């Protein structure tokens, strides 16, 4: 351990304090995070389910966890099990080979079962469409509260959608899913 | 049959890469494979196609002089061909995929289990047959159980993992047979993300296919789009102008750095050095933000287009790139020193998930993971297209074959890519961004072959006229490397699996297609 500390001190580069906000993005992220905590009154737990994406959307969901957005830093956590999740973030066109696993994950998630479909493919199947192999949009398999268009949507869009979904709260399941993400 | 014989009667396909194409009779199919194996060649890909009511099987071999695409026409009414998996073990899953998609099967196959078809479509429906409509759906189909190979013995138990994993990871299933904590056997089941991409290509105009190719595996969007465009441009006799060629390399190296930065952070994290993750993720975010600022997309999707590129670099942007390369280089070197000096990290990295150079060669390990096991191949240095010839890229290799070696190759490749990026930013030739096609297509066949960050991406394209795709086959290097991962974990402890898996960081989507 002392070696690492010595190394950090010696290099003097990586020991800089967390990067100062380079733009509005980070400030907006912090505001969104605070609002989620105020609305929910507790940490929000999210389970990510890749139901067939090209992995591009996953890159951006990973980015939501980087120090600029730092979702986990304010108690919004990605969890390993759907049983611990308030919200599912689902990417894909849902492949037929994943449809059952997605449905089971949804069934295992306790109320309020918030669902955000991420990416053009999650919205409507995207470029892959519907076929012998693709079911298409997430909403063809499980109820969806909100969709985030984009290929892939940028991290700040994903954060906004998470916030809007939490704000809308324990919605009526039979309401149709909103078509667009909220503006900030 | 010698390799030179193999190519003597073959057509050189138009395009920047040395690619030949030839048909063989069933007697020569195995001979060609043996000759490739005997001449230090590798199987790059295997796939099936249908043309004029006949079925064909194709194999692409990577040889010292280039790539040879060998096509075997199957006799009228027949759907079998000689099995290649004895000569090239990595053929097994590719043959099973061709069986699921086209109904062409190896004679006396030792492994007839379906691979991509999990039961979502009927076993006698072959989506890539021409009479199979693009809009066929089978909503009532039930997924089938998969007959995993069981390991018997005292104290052996199985741990099934997936397809939905903990964490933000693509889906796939891993079946471990363990004694205590030690892994005796790992069997993968993939195909969960199969999206019918090959069939989808056939419903899009050929000029639009690059967008779909760029979404076969989103983390390699540049490499796939370039490979598709290379194939399409070759067939059409379209040449990307010099400035576009240089910008393509700039995009490809930026994609390589972005992915390596992400992996290096994740690998530190998997070995309990969270600070590594935080710093590398910050560097990666800065990196993709500059992509957005300069080229309009964080991952550079759709920036390589048929004939050239859809984004330019200004003098000011070149300055941004030079400055960013300097900053990132300083930080990466500092982090590399920390990784190397950290005993806890090295303890987790060294000897973990080892693939010896002998095993790597025998199983066909390729790309970044191959170079970490002494397989010295990199298309950027083996067959340098513009601008790699001018820039003179250096290949990074290691022989350790463990997690530490795969980490080391990534560090070296990041630094080399930073050098290439600076050279490109400084030497970018002036000129147009798009070329014009020849009056008539040169060929109905085209091939693209590009060294993505993970390894070689290969695209085989068959056109009908300018605008119709008869068949487009995209190959991800993960096809070769997934089976090797099964070997890499043997004898390791289960908790090291995530680390080993991450050190390969193979594509599910690119494989499942
Ligand atoms: S929306 Fe775009 S990035 Fe996301 S899965 Fe679809 S193709 Fe990939």
XYZ file of C-alpha atoms and ligand atoms in Angstrom:
705
model
C 0.000 0.000 0.000
C 2.751 2.508 0.927
C 4.218 1.921 -2.486
C 1.057 3.066 -4.159
C 0.854 6.134 -1.956
C 4.469 6.934 -2.681
C 3.844 6.449 -6.367
C 0.857 8.745 -6.357
C 2.729 11.451 -4.493
C 5.759 11.065 -6.684
C 3.935 11.220 -10.000
C 1.895 14.160 -8.815
C -0.476 13.723 -11.728
C -3.129 11.345 -10.612
C -3.324 12.856 -7.153
C -5.082 15.921 -8.453
C -8.438 16.454 -6.796
C -11.437 15.185 -8.712
C -11.611 17.107 -11.965
C -13.266 20.507 -11.792
C -16.426 20.772 -13.839
C -15.255 21.381 -17.382
C -18.744 22.344 -18.534
C -22.373 22.473 -17.577
C -22.749 18.725 -17.903
C -21.374 17.915 -14.509
C -23.376 20.589 -12.740
C -26.524 19.373 -14.368
C -25.665 15.832 -13.362
C -25.299 16.904 -9.735
C -28.595 18.751 -9.786
C -30.338 15.701 -11.215
C -28.769 13.463 -8.625
C -29.890 15.702 -5.755
C -33.378 15.813 -7.147
C -33.580 12.049 -7.373
C -32.685 11.775 -3.713
C -35.238 14.450 -2.761
C -37.997 12.819 -4.755
C -37.324 9.291 -3.684
C -36.107 9.968 -0.152
C -33.658 7.099 -0.449
C -31.059 5.681 -2.736
C -32.336 4.527 -6.098
C -31.235 1.071 -7.145
C -30.978 0.235 -10.814
C -30.525 -3.057 -12.592
C -29.196 -2.878 -16.126
C -30.442 -5.497 -18.572
C -28.873 -5.829 -21.990
C -31.601 -7.552 -23.964
C -29.742 -7.626 -27.273
C -28.008 -4.273 -27.819
C -24.939 -3.735 -29.965
C -23.126 -2.825 -26.716
C -23.000 0.854 -27.723
C -25.705 1.771 -25.219
C -23.793 -0.116 -22.513
C -20.773 2.104 -23.126
C -22.886 5.131 -22.226
C -24.475 3.474 -19.208
C -20.950 2.714 -18.024
C -20.095 6.360 -18.584
C -22.923 7.412 -16.259
C -20.778 5.853 -13.545
C -17.631 7.801 -14.394
C -16.364 10.608 -12.185
C -18.041 13.302 -14.308
C -21.542 12.006 -13.664
C -20.747 9.892 -10.625
C -24.181 8.459 -10.166
C -23.107 6.101 -7.401
C -21.414 8.939 -5.571
C -24.810 10.267 -4.503
C -26.374 6.977 -3.574
C -27.845 5.935 -6.875
C -26.589 2.449 -7.324
C -26.383 -0.176 -10.019
C -27.177 -3.467 -8.304
C -26.420 -7.028 -9.268
C -29.842 -8.548 -8.731
C -33.241 -7.473 -10.013
C -34.589 -8.359 -6.562
C -32.772 -5.342 -5.153
C -33.763 -2.988 -7.950
C -36.298 -0.150 -8.069
C -35.653 0.385 -11.745
C -34.626 -1.603 -14.785
C -32.567 0.128 -17.462
C -33.072 -2.004 -20.546
C -31.152 -1.781 -23.821
C -31.620 -3.632 -27.028
C -33.754 -4.475 -29.665
C -34.980 -7.405 -27.593
C -33.617 -10.481 -29.286
C -35.893 -13.511 -29.285
C -33.184 -15.404 -27.453
C -33.286 -12.812 -24.634
C -37.018 -12.163 -24.417
C -37.630 -14.842 -21.785
C -34.679 -13.737 -19.643
C -35.915 -10.137 -19.814
C -39.433 -11.138 -18.810
C -38.084 -13.189 -15.907
C -35.896 -10.341 -14.748
C -38.917 -8.052 -14.786
C -40.987 -10.569 -12.836
C -38.240 -10.838 -10.217
C -38.119 -7.067 -9.722
C -40.173 -5.810 -6.749
C -42.558 -2.830 -7.017
C -42.399 -0.101 -8.231
C -40.773 -1.906 -11.206
C -39.802 1.283 -13.003
C -38.576 0.539 -16.515
C -36.522 2.821 -18.752
C -35.772 1.613 -22.286
C -32.464 3.029 -23.452
C -31.535 3.746 -27.068
C -33.271 3.814 -30.432
C -33.257 0.035 -30.445
C -34.969 -0.183 -27.069
C -37.527 2.397 -28.288
C -38.585 0.731 -31.515
C -36.083 -1.928 -32.547
C -33.847 0.639 -34.220
C -31.902 -0.392 -37.262
C -32.413 -4.084 -36.450
C -36.211 -3.886 -36.578
C -38.363 -6.935 -36.001
C -37.563 -10.303 -37.517
C -37.210 -14.029 -36.917
C -34.468 -13.064 -34.427
C -35.626 -9.719 -33.010
C -38.780 -9.027 -31.037
C -38.000 -5.323 -31.389
C -38.857 -2.668 -28.805
C -38.608 -3.374 -25.075
C -42.288 -2.506 -24.680
C -43.211 -5.563 -26.740
C -41.953 -7.697 -23.842
C -42.431 -5.726 -20.606
C -44.241 -2.488 -19.659
C -42.037 0.551 -20.186
C -42.295 3.857 -18.297
C -40.009 5.924 -20.449
C -37.853 5.648 -23.503
C -34.576 7.436 -24.199
C -33.957 7.800 -27.928
C -30.453 8.142 -29.299
C -27.893 5.858 -30.844
C -26.614 5.651 -28.234
C -28.180 8.333 -26.018
C -25.545 10.363 -24.199
C -25.054 9.882 -20.471
C -26.792 13.123 -19.580
C -29.875 12.001 -21.528
C -29.904 8.747 -19.611
C -29.640 10.652 -16.318
C -32.506 12.947 -17.297
C -34.687 9.972 -18.134
C -33.912 8.322 -14.802
C -34.940 11.512 -13.020
C -38.115 11.973 -15.037
C -39.121 8.403 -14.345
C -38.560 8.773 -10.623
C -40.531 12.052 -10.651
C -43.441 10.424 -12.384
C -43.165 7.897 -9.602
C -45.375 4.913 -9.154
C -47.254 5.352 -12.348
C -50.328 3.624 -13.581
C -49.227 0.534 -15.413
C -51.857 0.939 -18.100
C -50.745 4.424 -19.124
C -48.944 4.389 -22.433
C -45.202 4.930 -22.218
C -44.159 8.518 -22.937
C -42.535 8.828 -26.307
C -39.685 11.208 -25.539
C -37.366 11.980 -22.684
C -38.122 15.128 -20.686
C -36.177 18.258 -21.313
C -34.021 19.425 -18.412
C -1.612 -28.167 -52.553
C 0.585 -25.184 -51.852
C -0.626 -21.785 -50.838
C 0.773 -20.398 -54.054
C -1.262 -23.024 -55.926
C -4.234 -21.921 -53.926
C -3.822 -18.398 -55.161
C -2.610 -19.229 -58.672
C -6.115 -19.761 -59.971
C -7.718 -17.200 -57.706
C -8.994 -13.732 -58.538
C -7.455 -10.838 -56.715
C -10.406 -8.857 -55.413
C -10.201 -5.134 -56.097
C -9.387 -3.096 -53.006
C -6.450 -2.036 -50.842
C -5.965 -5.350 -49.003
C -4.383 -8.411 -50.636
C -7.473 -10.629 -50.891
C -7.993 -13.457 -53.373
C -11.134 -15.401 -54.108
C -11.501 -18.794 -55.733
C -13.856 -21.725 -56.005
C -12.780 -25.262 -55.181
C -14.338 -28.678 -55.711
C -15.174 -30.827 -52.701
C -11.880 -32.716 -53.088
C -9.892 -29.503 -52.712
C -11.849 -28.048 -49.813
C -9.911 -30.019 -47.191
C -6.675 -29.788 -49.174
C -6.932 -26.009 -49.141
C -7.468 -26.029 -45.376
C -4.490 -28.335 -44.826
C -2.282 -26.299 -47.055
C -3.268 -23.130 -45.195
C -2.518 -24.831 -41.865
C 0.833 -26.118 -43.139
C 1.831 -22.677 -44.355
C 1.422 -20.829 -41.104
C -2.099 -19.810 -42.060
C -5.166 -19.399 -39.908
C -8.888 -19.719 -40.415
C -10.256 -16.175 -40.317
C -13.890 -17.055 -40.903
C -16.343 -19.629 -42.224
C -19.877 -18.976 -43.496
C -22.541 -20.159 -45.897
C -24.465 -18.461 -48.670
C -27.052 -19.149 -51.349
C -26.908 -17.994 -54.949
C -29.093 -18.928 -57.863
C -30.749 -21.693 -55.877
C -27.428 -23.283 -54.889
C -25.758 -23.471 -51.517
C -22.133 -22.539 -50.923
C -19.729 -22.714 -48.010
C -16.900 -20.238 -47.774
C -13.741 -20.176 -45.698
C -11.352 -17.235 -45.397
C -7.732 -18.075 -44.610
C -5.206 -15.590 -43.325
C -1.923 -16.410 -45.051
C 1.478 -14.758 -45.044
C 0.714 -13.108 -48.394
C -2.823 -12.025 -47.637
C -6.300 -13.467 -47.314
C -7.761 -16.194 -49.487
C -11.511 -16.611 -49.680
C -12.215 -20.176 -50.758
C -15.730 -21.026 -51.865
C -17.139 -24.522 -52.144
C -20.318 -24.957 -54.230
C -22.435 -27.775 -52.821
C -23.908 -30.209 -55.348
C -27.507 -29.574 -56.365
C -29.812 -30.665 -53.554
C -26.951 -31.356 -51.151
C -26.270 -29.467 -47.938
C -23.173 -31.143 -46.525
C -19.462 -30.411 -46.836
C -16.247 -31.739 -45.267
C -15.739 -30.738 -41.626
C -12.867 -28.301 -40.993
C -12.835 -28.464 -37.212
C -10.208 -31.223 -37.140
C -7.764 -28.903 -38.853
C -8.950 -25.624 -37.345
C -10.724 -26.188 -33.995
C -12.266 -22.701 -34.135
C -14.357 -23.872 -37.124
C -16.675 -25.780 -34.779
C -18.942 -22.902 -33.736
C -18.767 -21.177 -37.117
C -19.986 -24.387 -38.765
C -22.778 -24.722 -36.225
C -23.815 -21.120 -36.887
C -23.845 -21.769 -40.652
C -26.021 -24.817 -39.987
C -28.505 -22.728 -37.969
C -28.667 -19.906 -40.496
C -28.427 -21.733 -43.811
C -28.876 -25.434 -43.169
C -25.424 -26.370 -44.446
C -23.837 -28.969 -42.180
C -20.448 -30.643 -41.981
C -20.327 -34.336 -42.859
C -19.956 -36.579 -39.812
C -20.074 -33.608 -37.492
C -18.977 -34.440 -33.969
C -21.001 -31.571 -32.520
C -24.417 -31.144 -34.127
C -25.817 -28.951 -31.335
C -27.415 -25.721 -32.541
C -25.466 -22.583 -31.670
C -27.341 -19.400 -32.553
C -30.809 -20.923 -32.737
C -31.899 -21.318 -29.119
C -35.310 -22.481 -30.268
C -36.581 -19.029 -31.244
C -37.163 -20.217 -34.786
C -37.961 -23.714 -36.096
C -35.007 -26.005 -36.766
C -36.097 -26.436 -40.365
C -36.370 -22.698 -41.014
C -33.119 -21.324 -42.417
C -33.258 -17.535 -42.287
C -30.515 -16.966 -44.870
C -32.136 -19.122 -47.531
C -33.517 -16.856 -50.215
C -37.046 -18.156 -49.917
C -37.099 -17.319 -46.193
C -38.833 -13.942 -46.075
C -37.140 -11.085 -44.252
C -40.223 -10.569 -42.111
C -40.812 -14.150 -40.951
C -41.603 -14.318 -37.214
C -42.276 -17.252 -34.931
C -43.708 -15.748 -31.759
C -45.035 -19.050 -30.429
C -41.652 -20.785 -30.384
C -40.328 -21.978 -26.996
C -36.641 -21.715 -26.202
C -34.927 -25.088 -25.860
C -32.613 -26.409 -23.163
C -28.989 -26.768 -24.157
C -27.173 -30.061 -23.615
C -24.084 -28.913 -21.721
C -21.270 -31.407 -21.352
C -21.304 -32.748 -17.785
C -18.179 -33.320 -15.762
C -18.564 -36.302 -13.414
C -16.474 -37.046 -10.352
C -16.211 -36.741 -6.600
C -16.973 -33.280 -5.291
C -17.564 -31.809 -8.734
C -20.400 -29.361 -8.899
C -21.733 -26.975 -11.501
C -22.148 -23.209 -11.284
C -24.415 -21.763 -13.957
C -23.997 -18.020 -14.599
C -26.124 -15.870 -16.878
C -27.378 -15.041 -19.412
C -28.183 -11.910 -17.373
C -25.027 -11.034 -15.449
C -24.397 -8.894 -12.426
C -23.061 -5.589 -13.659
C -23.356 -3.784 -16.962
C -22.296 -6.629 -19.212
C -23.615 -8.222 -22.358
C -25.591 -11.456 -21.924
C -24.151 -14.931 -22.298
C -24.181 -18.143 -20.281
C -21.208 -19.712 -18.524
C -21.356 -23.177 -17.017
C -18.507 -23.871 -14.609
C -17.650 -27.325 -13.328
C -15.683 -26.803 -10.146
C -14.065 -28.644 -7.281
C -13.972 -26.316 -4.321
C -12.982 -23.002 -5.848
C -11.015 -24.475 -8.715
C -12.406 -24.486 -12.230
C -12.206 -27.891 -13.933
C -14.116 -26.882 -16.981
C -15.959 -23.932 -18.419
C -18.525 -24.270 -21.154
C -19.916 -21.185 -22.811
C -23.266 -20.823 -24.434
C -23.580 -17.769 -26.626
C -26.016 -16.510 -29.225
C -28.407 -14.681 -26.865
C -27.940 -11.440 -28.779
C -28.499 -12.923 -32.220
C -30.343 -10.188 -34.080
C -30.491 -11.600 -37.595
C -28.053 -8.978 -38.860
C -26.997 -10.980 -41.936
C -30.592 -11.181 -43.112
C -31.133 -7.517 -42.308
C -28.278 -6.536 -44.621
C -30.176 -8.101 -47.497
C -33.146 -5.795 -46.915
C -31.084 -2.568 -46.846
C -29.662 -0.737 -49.869
C -25.987 -1.692 -50.206
C -24.993 1.952 -49.780
C -26.636 1.966 -46.336
C -25.052 -1.242 -45.063
C -22.177 0.589 -43.375
C -24.600 1.848 -40.737
C -25.697 -1.665 -39.866
C -22.112 -2.941 -39.979
C -21.225 -0.145 -37.553
C -23.718 -1.634 -35.117
C -22.618 -5.263 -35.206
C -20.510 -4.467 -32.152
C -20.907 -0.880 -31.000
C -17.512 -0.729 -29.291
C -15.893 -1.451 -32.687
C -18.162 0.685 -34.825
C -15.257 2.344 -36.661
C -13.532 -0.920 -37.527
C -16.754 -2.528 -38.791
C -17.842 0.491 -40.802
C -14.397 0.680 -42.369
C -14.377 -3.036 -43.193
C -17.816 -2.799 -44.772
C -16.855 0.269 -46.783
C -13.624 -1.421 -47.901
C -15.641 -4.365 -49.236
C -18.286 -2.182 -50.858
C -15.804 0.252 -52.368
C -13.709 -2.601 -53.732
C -16.678 -4.100 -55.532
C -17.758 -0.715 -56.866
C -14.312 0.484 -57.861
C -14.653 3.420 -55.501
C -11.527 4.793 -53.840
C -11.462 6.866 -50.694
C -9.189 9.879 -51.254
C -5.995 10.265 -49.224
C -7.408 12.676 -46.663
C -10.310 10.312 -46.005
C -7.943 7.345 -45.636
C -5.908 9.240 -43.040
C -9.039 10.301 -41.167
C -10.251 6.704 -41.131
C -7.032 5.681 -39.425
C -7.438 8.574 -37.002
C -10.930 7.321 -36.108
C -9.723 3.724 -35.798
C -6.875 4.671 -33.443
C -9.188 6.859 -31.390
C -11.521 3.875 -31.055
C -8.611 1.679 -29.984
C -7.486 4.140 -27.313
C -11.022 4.665 -25.983
C -11.551 0.936 -25.521
C -8.118 0.265 -24.068
C -8.555 3.096 -21.546
C -11.874 1.636 -20.457
C -10.448 -1.869 -20.161
C -7.367 -0.785 -18.251
C -9.590 0.937 -15.704
C -11.933 -2.026 -15.414
C -9.034 -4.448 -15.031
C -7.597 -2.387 -12.172
C -11.030 -2.365 -10.592
C -11.506 -6.126 -10.949
C -8.225 -6.544 -9.072
C -9.458 -4.176 -6.331
C -7.685 -0.987 -7.433
C -10.718 1.273 -7.696
C -8.594 4.374 -8.190
C -7.477 2.941 -11.510
C -11.067 2.731 -12.682
C -11.837 6.303 -11.639
C -8.843 7.743 -13.458
C -9.124 5.711 -16.619
C -12.864 6.369 -16.841
C -12.174 10.087 -16.536
C -9.588 9.891 -19.308
C -11.983 7.926 -21.477
C -14.779 10.432 -20.925
C -12.489 13.311 -21.940
C -11.496 11.262 -24.957
C -15.019 10.588 -26.241
C -16.059 14.165 -25.508
C -13.381 15.387 -27.862
C -14.748 12.939 -30.460
C -18.119 14.585 -30.051
C -16.688 18.076 -30.254
C -14.574 17.446 -33.348
C -16.534 14.823 -35.236
C -20.075 14.965 -33.841
C -20.336 11.526 -32.219
C -18.798 10.184 -29.028
C -18.008 6.785 -30.553
C -17.647 8.010 -34.142
C -20.620 6.032 -35.428
C -21.433 6.630 -39.091
C -18.343 8.796 -39.630
C -16.850 6.335 -42.102
C -19.111 6.223 -45.164
C -18.827 4.627 -48.612
C -16.198 6.548 -50.557
C -14.643 8.340 -47.611
C -15.594 9.990 -44.353
C -18.429 12.180 -43.100
C -16.375 14.381 -40.776
C -13.315 16.545 -41.282
C -10.573 17.781 -38.986
C -9.807 21.512 -38.817
C -6.367 22.918 -37.989
C -7.749 23.903 -34.622
C -9.088 20.375 -34.103
C -5.679 18.963 -34.938
C -4.297 21.159 -32.168
C -6.880 19.742 -29.747
C -5.810 16.239 -30.689
C -2.118 16.964 -30.208
C -2.752 18.521 -26.798
C -4.995 15.685 -25.701
C -2.461 13.069 -26.792
C 0.186 14.771 -24.642
C -2.041 14.921 -21.572
C -3.261 11.366 -21.932
C 0.247 10.050 -22.515
C 1.520 11.647 -19.296
C -1.388 10.272 -17.308
C -1.251 6.805 -18.838
C 2.470 6.551 -18.123
C 1.869 7.559 -14.511
C -0.913 5.007 -14.156
C 1.189 2.356 -15.832
C 3.893 2.905 -13.215
C 1.308 2.489 -10.477
C -0.057 -0.706 -12.003
C 3.444 -2.128 -12.377
C 4.512 -1.290 -8.855
C 1.375 -2.388 -7.120
C 2.066 -5.783 -5.532
C -1.607 -6.611 -4.966
C -2.444 -5.918 -8.579
C 0.520 -7.812 -9.972
C -0.319 -10.747 -7.722
C -3.773 -10.920 -9.299
C -2.504 -10.332 -12.866
C 0.546 -12.577 -13.101
C 0.022 -16.209 -14.220
C -3.778 -15.702 -14.075
C -5.771 -16.957 -17.068
C -2.707 -18.094 -18.937
C -2.752 -19.108 -22.606
C 0.661 -20.341 -23.703
C 1.923 -19.374 -27.156
C 1.635 -23.042 -28.238
C -2.000 -23.291 -27.177
C -2.729 -19.877 -28.685
C -1.351 -20.956 -32.058
C -3.124 -24.299 -32.014
C -6.513 -22.808 -31.142
C -6.158 -19.760 -33.387
C -6.150 -17.064 -30.691
C -6.173 -13.749 -32.507
C -5.979 -9.988 -32.122
C -4.947 -8.319 -28.909
C -5.218 -11.499 -26.850
C -3.178 -13.349 -29.474
C -0.416 -10.753 -29.364
C -0.299 -11.177 -25.567
C 0.421 -14.882 -26.192
C 3.165 -14.347 -28.734
C 0.977 -14.533 -31.857
C 2.658 -11.675 -33.696
C -0.043 -10.551 -36.114
C -1.502 -7.138 -36.659
C -3.028 -6.139 -39.983
C -1.709 -2.616 -39.504
C 1.841 -3.903 -39.748
C 1.323 -7.102 -41.789
C -0.560 -5.463 -44.662
C -0.410 -1.716 -44.073
C -3.002 0.187 -46.077
C -2.778 3.946 -46.359
C -1.762 5.648 -44.076
C -0.230 2.832 -42.005
C 2.511 2.306 -44.579
C 3.539 5.938 -44.288
C 3.227 5.945 -40.488
C 4.953 2.628 -39.864
C 2.926 1.258 -36.943
C 4.767 -0.931 -34.428
C 3.156 -4.130 -33.235
C 2.957 -4.796 -29.476
C 3.583 -8.347 -28.343
C 4.098 -10.249 -25.105
C 4.661 -13.932 -24.466
C 3.282 -14.360 -20.954
C -0.269 -15.043 -22.161
C -1.722 -14.118 -18.754
C -3.832 -11.198 -17.577
C -0.615 -9.249 -16.972
C 0.421 -9.741 -20.609
C -2.946 -8.615 -21.928
C -2.709 -5.546 -19.702
C 0.831 -4.868 -20.946
C -0.207 -5.125 -24.609
C -2.983 -2.614 -23.972
C -0.583 -0.126 -22.383
C 1.840 -0.471 -25.290
C -0.910 -0.142 -27.872
C -2.328 2.976 -26.244
C 1.081 4.638 -26.388
C 1.657 3.585 -29.991
C -1.815 4.792 -31.006
C -1.102 8.149 -29.376
C 2.027 8.377 -31.500
C 0.078 7.483 -34.654
C -2.613 10.022 -33.809
C -0.053 12.778 -33.463
C 1.495 11.831 -36.798
C -1.909 11.859 -38.457
C -2.873 15.204 -36.902
C 0.400 16.703 -38.146
C 0.590 15.061 -41.571
C -3.046 14.917 -42.711
C -2.958 15.474 -46.498
C -5.246 18.086 -48.036
C -7.979 17.079 -50.454
C -11.572 15.923 -50.732
C -13.324 13.657 -48.225
C -15.249 11.538 -50.726
C -14.229 9.656 -53.855
C -16.317 8.945 -56.932
C -17.230 5.414 -58.025
C -16.151 3.844 -61.297
C -18.736 3.840 -64.095
C -19.422 0.127 -63.647
C -18.942 -2.094 -60.611
C -15.658 -3.986 -60.830
C -16.846 -7.150 -59.139
C -19.873 -8.664 -57.451
C -17.595 -9.576 -54.542
C -15.827 -7.393 -52.048
C -13.839 -8.030 -48.881
C -12.973 -5.800 -45.947
C -10.264 -6.646 -43.448
C -9.408 -4.222 -40.665
C -7.485 -4.504 -37.381
C -10.004 -3.338 -34.829
C -8.976 -2.817 -31.208
C -10.002 -6.374 -30.348
C -8.567 -8.024 -33.435
C -9.245 -8.541 -37.129
C -12.703 -7.645 -38.403
C -13.581 -9.302 -41.697
C -16.477 -8.527 -44.025
C -17.365 -10.649 -47.066
C -19.834 -8.933 -49.354
C -21.756 -10.190 -52.370
C -23.611 -7.606 -54.422
C -26.235 -7.770 -57.114
C -25.721 -4.622 -59.145
C -24.789 -1.518 -57.204
C -27.503 -1.420 -54.659
C -28.535 -4.919 -53.677
C -26.777 -6.953 -51.037
C -27.044 -10.640 -51.854
C -25.025 -11.661 -48.799
C -23.035 -9.810 -46.211
C -21.055 -11.770 -43.670
C -19.399 -9.877 -40.803
C -16.833 -11.688 -38.712
C -15.696 -10.701 -35.232
C -12.395 -11.961 -33.782
C -14.364 -13.033 -30.711
C -15.368 -16.158 -32.671
C -11.769 -17.355 -32.371
C -11.173 -16.123 -28.849
C -14.275 -17.225 -26.948
C -13.327 -20.925 -27.159
C -9.809 -20.084 -25.965
C -11.244 -18.370 -22.885
C -12.651 -21.772 -21.907
C -9.081 -23.036 -21.787
C -7.660 -19.942 -20.121
C -9.745 -20.395 -16.983
C -8.963 -24.066 -16.376
C -7.156 -24.460 -13.055
C -7.926 -20.906 -11.975
C -10.238 -20.075 -9.100
C -13.818 -19.015 -9.809
C -13.366 -15.506 -8.300
C -10.670 -14.819 -10.901
C -13.062 -15.450 -13.778
C -14.349 -11.865 -14.052
C -10.773 -10.619 -14.209
C -9.761 -13.169 -16.850
C -12.907 -12.531 -18.859
C -12.346 -8.775 -18.743
C -8.729 -9.174 -19.818
C -10.011 -10.708 -23.075
C -13.058 -8.413 -23.199
C -14.675 -10.319 -26.040
C -17.758 -9.208 -27.879
C -21.071 -10.955 -27.408
C -22.973 -8.874 -29.910
C -20.226 -9.132 -32.545
C -20.188 -12.888 -32.107
C -23.943 -13.469 -31.881
C -24.705 -11.100 -34.765
S -29.464 2.337 -29.963
Fe -27.574 2.362 -31.179
S -25.985 2.074 -29.636
Fe -27.871 1.433 -28.672
S -28.015 -0.759 -29.071
Fe -29.086 0.267 -30.746
S -27.566 0.447 -32.353
Fe -26.466 0.062 -30.466
